[in-house]
Amino acid sequence: MGGVPESHTGWTFVTNHARVLAVIAEDPNVRIRDIAVHCRLTERAVQKIISDLEHDGYLSHTREGRGNTYRIEPGKVLRHPAEAGLTVASLLSLLVQDEADRTTQSRVGADGDRG
C-alpha cells in the first residue's frame, strides 16, 4: 500500500464506505488496522463499515489463517437513486489507480503540472 495522505479538514467528495471499499479493492488481504490507518478511521469504524458492506451484499470475506480475504461484488448497483445503474465497478474505476498511474501522478505532482 502506498503512503498515507496528509490529514484533511472540511468536507470531501468521497464517503468513508467508498474509501474502505477502494482500499480493499487495492489489496483483498488488507488488515482492518491498515484500512483504518489509510482512511484515517478507527478500527471499530472500519469494522462497522465492512459489516454494512457485507450486510448489503457489496462485500464478502473468507477467513484465511489469522486474516481475511475480501471479495467485492463489482456488478452490484449503488444504493442511491441518483446513481441508478452505476455499479461498484464503475465507482472503483474512479477511486482505484493501478501502480503505474500512481507513479506517473506522483512524478507530475512533484515536477509541476505537465498538462
mmCIF file of C-alpha atoms in Angstrom:
data_model
loop_
_atom_site.group_PDB
_atom_site.id
_atom_site.type_symbol
_atom_site.label_atom_id
_atom_site.label_comp_id
_atom_site.label_asym_id
_atom_site.label_seq_id
_atom_site.Cartn_x
_atom_site.Cartn_y
_atom_site.Cartn_z
ATOM 1 C CA MET A 1 0.000 0.000 0.000
ATOM 2 C CA GLY A 2 1.289 3.483 -0.806
ATOM 3 C CA GLY A 3 1.946 6.306 1.600
ATOM 4 C CA VAL A 4 -0.826 7.672 3.757
ATOM 5 C CA PRO A 5 -2.153 11.050 2.594
ATOM 6 C CA GLU A 6 -1.846 14.105 4.809
ATOM 7 C CA SER A 7 -4.626 14.975 7.230
ATOM 8 C CA HIS A 8 -7.541 16.951 5.785
ATOM 9 C CA THR A 9 -10.171 19.179 7.331
ATOM 10 C CA GLY A 10 -13.506 20.150 5.852
ATOM 11 C CA TRP A 11 -15.788 18.223 3.535
ATOM 12 C CA THR A 12 -14.741 15.705 0.905
ATOM 13 C CA PHE A 13 -16.350 14.128 -2.173
ATOM 14 C CA VAL A 14 -15.878 10.512 -1.108
ATOM 15 C CA THR A 15 -17.626 8.698 1.754
ATOM 16 C CA ASN A 16 -15.813 6.532 4.276
ATOM 17 C CA HIS A 17 -17.629 3.491 2.868
ATOM 18 C CA ALA A 18 -16.215 4.224 -0.600
ATOM 19 C CA ARG A 19 -12.724 4.788 0.835
ATOM 20 C CA VAL A 20 -12.776 1.448 2.679
ATOM 21 C CA LEU A 21 -14.037 -0.343 -0.428
ATOM 22 C CA ALA A 22 -11.279 1.237 -2.534
ATOM 23 C CA VAL A 23 -8.554 0.137 -0.088
ATOM 24 C CA ILE A 24 -9.929 -3.407 -0.149
ATOM 25 C CA ALA A 25 -10.031 -3.315 -3.961
ATOM 26 C CA GLU A 26 -6.315 -2.481 -3.986
ATOM 27 C CA ASP A 27 -5.496 -5.358 -1.588
ATOM 28 C CA PRO A 28 -8.156 -8.008 -0.843
ATOM 29 C CA ASN A 29 -5.982 -9.342 2.023
ATOM 30 C CA VAL A 30 -5.560 -5.974 3.740
ATOM 31 C CA ARG A 31 -5.861 -5.893 7.530
ATOM 32 C CA ILE A 32 -8.512 -3.791 9.266
ATOM 33 C CA ARG A 33 -5.716 -1.978 11.096
ATOM 34 C CA ASP A 34 -4.151 -0.927 7.782
ATOM 35 C CA ILE A 35 -7.500 0.170 6.326
ATOM 36 C CA ALA A 36 -8.061 2.306 9.420
ATOM 37 C CA VAL A 37 -4.669 3.991 9.090
ATOM 38 C CA HIS A 38 -5.065 4.619 5.359
ATOM 39 C CA CYS A 39 -8.616 6.002 5.697
ATOM 40 C CA ARG A 40 -7.872 7.863 8.938
ATOM 41 C CA LEU A 41 -10.626 5.997 10.790
ATOM 42 C CA THR A 42 -10.747 3.925 13.948
ATOM 43 C CA GLU A 43 -10.564 0.154 13.608
ATOM 44 C CA ARG A 44 -14.049 -0.019 15.103
ATOM 45 C CA ALA A 45 -15.388 2.350 12.420
ATOM 46 C CA VAL A 46 -13.791 0.192 9.704
ATOM 47 C CA GLN A 47 -15.338 -2.949 11.213
ATOM 48 C CA LYS A 48 -18.776 -1.256 11.143
ATOM 49 C CA ILE A 49 -18.316 -0.151 7.527
ATOM 50 C CA ILE A 50 -17.223 -3.648 6.475
ATOM 51 C CA SER A 51 -20.263 -5.052 8.283
ATOM 52 C CA ASP A 52 -22.536 -2.590 6.423
ATOM 53 C CA LEU A 53 -20.980 -3.516 3.066
ATOM 54 C CA GLU A 54 -21.290 -7.238 3.784
ATOM 55 C CA HIS A 55 -24.863 -6.955 5.055
ATOM 56 C CA ASP A 56 -25.973 -5.251 1.825
ATOM 57 C CA GLY A 57 -24.062 -7.660 -0.433
ATOM 58 C CA TYR A 58 -21.290 -5.375 -1.676
ATOM 59 C CA LEU A 59 -18.545 -7.339 0.031
ATOM 60 C CA SER A 60 -17.898 -10.797 1.464
ATOM 61 C CA HIS A 61 -14.924 -12.390 3.165
ATOM 62 C CA THR A 62 -13.362 -15.735 3.845
ATOM 63 C CA ARG A 63 -11.143 -16.463 6.791
ATOM 64 C CA GLU A 64 -7.601 -17.425 5.760
ATOM 65 C CA GLY A 65 -5.434 -18.326 8.735
ATOM 66 C CA ARG A 66 -5.438 -15.319 11.032
ATOM 67 C CA GLY A 67 -6.591 -12.898 8.321
ATOM 68 C CA ASN A 68 -9.434 -12.330 5.904
ATOM 69 C CA THR A 69 -9.605 -12.294 2.139
ATOM 70 C CA TYR A 70 -12.291 -9.935 0.903
ATOM 71 C CA ARG A 71 -14.309 -10.275 -2.285
ATOM 72 C CA ILE A 72 -16.044 -7.244 -3.780
ATOM 73 C CA GLU A 73 -19.201 -7.709 -5.861
ATOM 74 C CA PRO A 74 -18.333 -5.485 -8.855
ATOM 75 C CA GLY A 75 -21.734 -5.819 -10.546
ATOM 76 C CA LYS A 76 -23.724 -4.706 -7.516
ATOM 77 C CA VAL A 77 -25.648 -1.486 -8.227
ATOM 78 C CA LEU A 78 -25.012 1.544 -5.996
ATOM 79 C CA ARG A 79 -27.685 2.352 -3.405
ATOM 80 C CA HIS A 80 -28.616 5.989 -4.037
ATOM 81 C CA PRO A 81 -31.326 6.698 -6.658
ATOM 82 C CA ALA A 82 -29.140 9.428 -8.201
ATOM 83 C CA GLU A 83 -26.601 6.711 -9.066
ATOM 84 C CA ALA A 84 -29.195 4.371 -10.592
ATOM 85 C CA GLY A 85 -27.480 1.930 -12.924
ATOM 86 C CA LEU A 86 -23.950 2.650 -11.684
ATOM 87 C CA THR A 87 -22.127 -0.366 -10.296
ATOM 88 C CA VAL A 88 -19.441 -0.877 -7.702
ATOM 89 C CA ALA A 89 -17.001 -1.467 -10.581
ATOM 90 C CA SER A 90 -17.761 1.980 -12.011
ATOM 91 C CA LEU A 91 -17.212 3.593 -8.615
ATOM 92 C CA LEU A 92 -13.931 1.758 -8.099
ATOM 93 C CA SER A 93 -12.717 2.748 -11.563
ATOM 94 C CA LEU A 94 -12.771 6.330 -10.288
ATOM 95 C CA LEU A 95 -11.168 5.604 -6.924
ATOM 96 C CA VAL A 96 -8.579 2.901 -7.504
ATOM 97 C CA GLN A 97 -5.499 3.584 -9.562
ATOM 98 C CA ASP A 98 -3.063 0.966 -10.676
ATOM 99 C CA GLU A 99 0.547 1.330 -9.569
ATOM 100 C CA ALA A 100 1.696 2.768 -12.938
ATOM 101 C CA ASP A 101 -0.883 5.579 -12.728
ATOM 102 C CA ARG A 102 0.099 6.355 -9.127
ATOM 103 C CA THR A 103 3.785 6.567 -10.065
ATOM 104 C CA THR A 104 3.059 8.858 -13.033
ATOM 105 C CA GLN A 105 0.852 11.146 -10.955
ATOM 106 C CA SER A 106 3.455 11.316 -8.180
ATOM 107 C CA ARG A 107 6.054 12.480 -10.697
ATOM 108 C CA VAL A 108 3.693 15.036 -12.234
ATOM 109 C CA GLY A 109 2.811 16.357 -8.788
ATOM 110 C CA ALA A 110 6.474 16.669 -7.842
ATOM 111 C CA ASP A 111 7.539 18.246 -11.138
ATOM 112 C CA GLY A 112 4.572 20.573 -11.600
ATOM 113 C CA ASP A 113 1.594 20.319 -13.914
ATOM 114 C CA ARG A 114 2.535 18.750 -17.249
ATOM 115 C CA GLY A 115 -0.880 19.000 -18.863
#
